[in-house]
CSV table of C-alpha atoms in Angstrom, one decimal:
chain,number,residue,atom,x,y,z
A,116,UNK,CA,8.7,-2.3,6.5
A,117,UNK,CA,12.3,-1.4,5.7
A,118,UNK,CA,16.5,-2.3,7.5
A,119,UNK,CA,14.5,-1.7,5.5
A,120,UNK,CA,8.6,-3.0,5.6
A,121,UNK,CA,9.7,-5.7,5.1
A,122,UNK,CA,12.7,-4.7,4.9
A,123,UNK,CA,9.5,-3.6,3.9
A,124,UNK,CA,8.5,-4.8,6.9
A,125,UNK,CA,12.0,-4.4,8.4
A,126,UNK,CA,10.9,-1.6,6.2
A,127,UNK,CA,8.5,-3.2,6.8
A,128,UNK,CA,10.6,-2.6,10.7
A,129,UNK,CA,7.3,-1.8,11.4
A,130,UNK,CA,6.5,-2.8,14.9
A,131,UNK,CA,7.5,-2.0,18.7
A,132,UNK,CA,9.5,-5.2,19.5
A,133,UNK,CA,11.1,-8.5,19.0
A,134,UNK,CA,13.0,-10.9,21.3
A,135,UNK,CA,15.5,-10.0,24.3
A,136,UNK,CA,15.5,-6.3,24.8
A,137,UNK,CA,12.6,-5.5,22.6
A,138,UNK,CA,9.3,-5.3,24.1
A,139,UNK,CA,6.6,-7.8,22.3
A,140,UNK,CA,3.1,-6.3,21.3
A,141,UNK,CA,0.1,-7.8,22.8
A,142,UNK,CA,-1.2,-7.3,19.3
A,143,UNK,CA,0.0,-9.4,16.0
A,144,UNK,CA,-3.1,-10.2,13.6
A,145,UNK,CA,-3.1,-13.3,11.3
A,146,UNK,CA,-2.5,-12.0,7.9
A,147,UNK,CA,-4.8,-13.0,4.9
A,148,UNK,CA,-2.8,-14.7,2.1
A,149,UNK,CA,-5.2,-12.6,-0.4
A,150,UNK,CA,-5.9,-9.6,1.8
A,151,UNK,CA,-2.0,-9.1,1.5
A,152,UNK,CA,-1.1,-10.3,-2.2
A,153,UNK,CA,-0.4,-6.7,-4.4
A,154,UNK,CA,0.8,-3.5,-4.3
A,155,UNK,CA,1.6,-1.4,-0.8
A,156,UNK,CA,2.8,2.1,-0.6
A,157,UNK,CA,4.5,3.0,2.6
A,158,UNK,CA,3.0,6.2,3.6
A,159,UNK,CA,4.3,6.6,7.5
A,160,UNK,CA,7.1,5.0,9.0
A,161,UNK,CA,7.9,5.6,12.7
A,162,UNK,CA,11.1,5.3,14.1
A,163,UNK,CA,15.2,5.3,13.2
A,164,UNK,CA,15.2,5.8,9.1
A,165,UNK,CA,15.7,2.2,7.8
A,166,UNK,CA,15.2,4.2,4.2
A,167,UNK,CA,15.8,7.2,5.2
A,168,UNK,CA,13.3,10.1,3.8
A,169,UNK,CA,13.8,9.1,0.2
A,170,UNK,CA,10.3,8.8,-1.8
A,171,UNK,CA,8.6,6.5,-4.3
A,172,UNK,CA,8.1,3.8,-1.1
A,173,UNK,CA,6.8,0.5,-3.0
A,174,UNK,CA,6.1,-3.0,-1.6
A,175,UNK,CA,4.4,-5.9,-3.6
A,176,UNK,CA,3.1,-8.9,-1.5
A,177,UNK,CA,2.6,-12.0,-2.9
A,178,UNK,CA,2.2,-15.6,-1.5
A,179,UNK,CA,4.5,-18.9,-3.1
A,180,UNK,CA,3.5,-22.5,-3.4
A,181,UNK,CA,4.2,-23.0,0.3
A,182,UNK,CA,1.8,-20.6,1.0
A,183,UNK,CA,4.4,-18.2,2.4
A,184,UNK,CA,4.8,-14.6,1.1
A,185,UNK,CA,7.3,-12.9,-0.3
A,186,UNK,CA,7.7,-9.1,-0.4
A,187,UNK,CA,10.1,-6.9,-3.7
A,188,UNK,CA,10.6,-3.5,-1.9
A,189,UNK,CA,11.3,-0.5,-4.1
A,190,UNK,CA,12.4,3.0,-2.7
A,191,UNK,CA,14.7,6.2,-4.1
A,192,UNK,CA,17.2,7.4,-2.0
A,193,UNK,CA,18.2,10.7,-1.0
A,194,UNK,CA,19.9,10.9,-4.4
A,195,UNK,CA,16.7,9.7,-7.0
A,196,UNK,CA,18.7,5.9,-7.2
A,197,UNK,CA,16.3,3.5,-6.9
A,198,UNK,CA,17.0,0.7,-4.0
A,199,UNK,CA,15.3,-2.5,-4.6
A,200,UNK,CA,15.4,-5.7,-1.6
A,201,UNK,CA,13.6,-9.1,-1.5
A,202,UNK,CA,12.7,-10.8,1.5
A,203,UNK,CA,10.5,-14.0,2.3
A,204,UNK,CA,8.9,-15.4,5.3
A,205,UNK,CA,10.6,-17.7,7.3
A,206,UNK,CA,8.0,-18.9,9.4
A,207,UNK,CA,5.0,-17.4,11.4
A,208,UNK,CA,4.0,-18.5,15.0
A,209,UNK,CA,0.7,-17.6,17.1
A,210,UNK,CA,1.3,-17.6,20.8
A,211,UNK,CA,-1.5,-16.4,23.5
A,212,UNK,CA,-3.3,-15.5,20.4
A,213,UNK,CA,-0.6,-12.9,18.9
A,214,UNK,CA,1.0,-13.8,15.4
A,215,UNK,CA,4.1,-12.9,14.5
A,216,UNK,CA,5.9,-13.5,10.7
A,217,UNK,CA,9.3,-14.2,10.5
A,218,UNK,CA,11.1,-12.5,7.5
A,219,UNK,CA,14.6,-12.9,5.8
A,220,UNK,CA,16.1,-9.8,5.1
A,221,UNK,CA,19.4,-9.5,3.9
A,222,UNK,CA,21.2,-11.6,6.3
A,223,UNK,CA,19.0,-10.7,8.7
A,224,UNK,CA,15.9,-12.7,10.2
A,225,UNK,CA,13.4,-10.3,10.9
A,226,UNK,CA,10.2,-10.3,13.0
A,227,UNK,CA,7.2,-8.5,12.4
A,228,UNK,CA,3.9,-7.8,14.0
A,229,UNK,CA,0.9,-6.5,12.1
A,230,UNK,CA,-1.3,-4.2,14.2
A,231,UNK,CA,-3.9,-4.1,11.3
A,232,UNK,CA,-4.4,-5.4,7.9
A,233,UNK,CA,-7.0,-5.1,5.7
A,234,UNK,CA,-8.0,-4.6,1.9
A,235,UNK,CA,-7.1,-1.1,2.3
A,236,UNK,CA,-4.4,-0.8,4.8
A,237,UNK,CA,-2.2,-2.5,6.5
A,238,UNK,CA,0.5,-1.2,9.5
A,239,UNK,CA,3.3,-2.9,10.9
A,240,UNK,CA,5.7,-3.5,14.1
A,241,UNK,CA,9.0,-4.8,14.2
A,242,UNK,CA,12.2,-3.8,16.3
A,243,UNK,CA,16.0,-4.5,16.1
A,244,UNK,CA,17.0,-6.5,18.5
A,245,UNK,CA,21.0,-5.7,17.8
A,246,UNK,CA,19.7,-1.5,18.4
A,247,UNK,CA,17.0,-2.2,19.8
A,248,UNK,CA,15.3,0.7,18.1
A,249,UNK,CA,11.8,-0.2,16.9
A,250,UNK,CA,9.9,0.5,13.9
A,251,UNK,CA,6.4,0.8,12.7
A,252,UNK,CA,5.4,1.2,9.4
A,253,UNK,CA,2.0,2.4,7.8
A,254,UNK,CA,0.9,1.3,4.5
A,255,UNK,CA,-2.1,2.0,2.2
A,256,UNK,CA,-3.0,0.5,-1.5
A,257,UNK,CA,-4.0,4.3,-2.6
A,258,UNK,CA,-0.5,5.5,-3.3
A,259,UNK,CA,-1.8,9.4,-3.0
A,260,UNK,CA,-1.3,10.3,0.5
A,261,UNK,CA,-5.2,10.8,2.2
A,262,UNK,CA,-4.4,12.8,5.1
A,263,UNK,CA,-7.6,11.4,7.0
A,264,UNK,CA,-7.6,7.8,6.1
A,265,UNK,CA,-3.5,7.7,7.6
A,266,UNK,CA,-4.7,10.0,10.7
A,267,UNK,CA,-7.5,7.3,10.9
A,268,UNK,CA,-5.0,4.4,10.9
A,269,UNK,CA,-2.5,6.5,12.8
A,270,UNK,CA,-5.2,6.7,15.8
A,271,UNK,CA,-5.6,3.0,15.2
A,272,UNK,CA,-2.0,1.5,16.0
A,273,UNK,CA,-1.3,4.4,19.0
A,274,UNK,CA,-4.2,2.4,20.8
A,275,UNK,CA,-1.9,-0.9,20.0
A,276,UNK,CA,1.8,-0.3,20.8
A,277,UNK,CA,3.5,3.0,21.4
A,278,UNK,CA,5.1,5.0,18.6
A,279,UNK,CA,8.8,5.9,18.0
A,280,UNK,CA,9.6,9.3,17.9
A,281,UNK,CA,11.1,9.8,14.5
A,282,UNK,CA,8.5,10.1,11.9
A,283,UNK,CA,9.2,9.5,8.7
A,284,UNK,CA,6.6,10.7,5.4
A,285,UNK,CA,7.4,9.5,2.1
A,286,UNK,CA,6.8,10.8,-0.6
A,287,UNK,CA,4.4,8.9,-3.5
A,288,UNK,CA,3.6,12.3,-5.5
A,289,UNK,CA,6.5,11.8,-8.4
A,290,UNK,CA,6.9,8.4,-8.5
């Protein structure tokens, strides 16, 4: 969101672009420290698999005493084995009214764009700038799958930023 949304954002690779090659998004909202804190289910995620089509697609947000979050990702693989990756922000910068955050993933610094975030939902755009294969990842706190409310949010981010190809579902319904 994700190399993983973060990962979970990287998983979390979420958006369309990042620096050099990558094409940056008009569009990166400020997130809400407590709009964001909790449990995420990645629902969608657009774009080369970072987790591949496993299921059980977890994220929980929450925000440190430098007011910077940090994300736990939880997803099974192909094989049921549960994968598990931490990340934290590194920094977040508004420029021309875009915000972008900054995540450490792995070894990896990762940025991310949100398209939208609210109580309910939240999406996200991020892109590899060593691929150059971009991501965009759509998250709900419902963790059964609302056909309607993702079209709705689906609708939402193609106004935004152009969608990758490859469309990933996960799977929520045995987890």
């Amino acid at each position: 969101m994700i190399k993983i949304l973060l990962t979970t954002l990287c998983i979390a690779y979420l958006a369309i672009a990042c620096e050099a090659k990558c094409k940056v998004p008009s569009v990166g909202v400020e997130l809400d420290n407590n709009t964001a804190s909790g449990v995420w289910y990645g629902h969608d995620i657009y774009g080369p698999p970072t987790i591949g089509d496993g299921s059980c697609f977890v994220t929980e947000w929450s925000v440190n005493n430098d007011s910077k979050i940090e994300v736990h990702d939880s997803w099974k693989d192909h094989g049921g084995k549960e994968v598990n990756v931490d990340s934290a922000e590194v920094d977040s910068e508004t420029e021309e009214g875009v915000t972008s955050y900054t995540f450490n993933i792995g070894d990896d610094n990762v940025k991310f764009w949100f398209l939208l975030a609210d109580e309910h939902s939240m999406a996200a755009y991020s892109c590899d700038n060593k691929t150059e294969n971009a991501n965009v990842f759509i998250m709900s706190r419902e963790q059964n799958r609302h056909h309607a409310h993702l079209q709705h949010i689906e609708y939402k981010v193609r106004k935004l930023v152009h969608l990758p190809h490859h469309k990933h579902i996960v799977h929520q319904t045995h987890c």
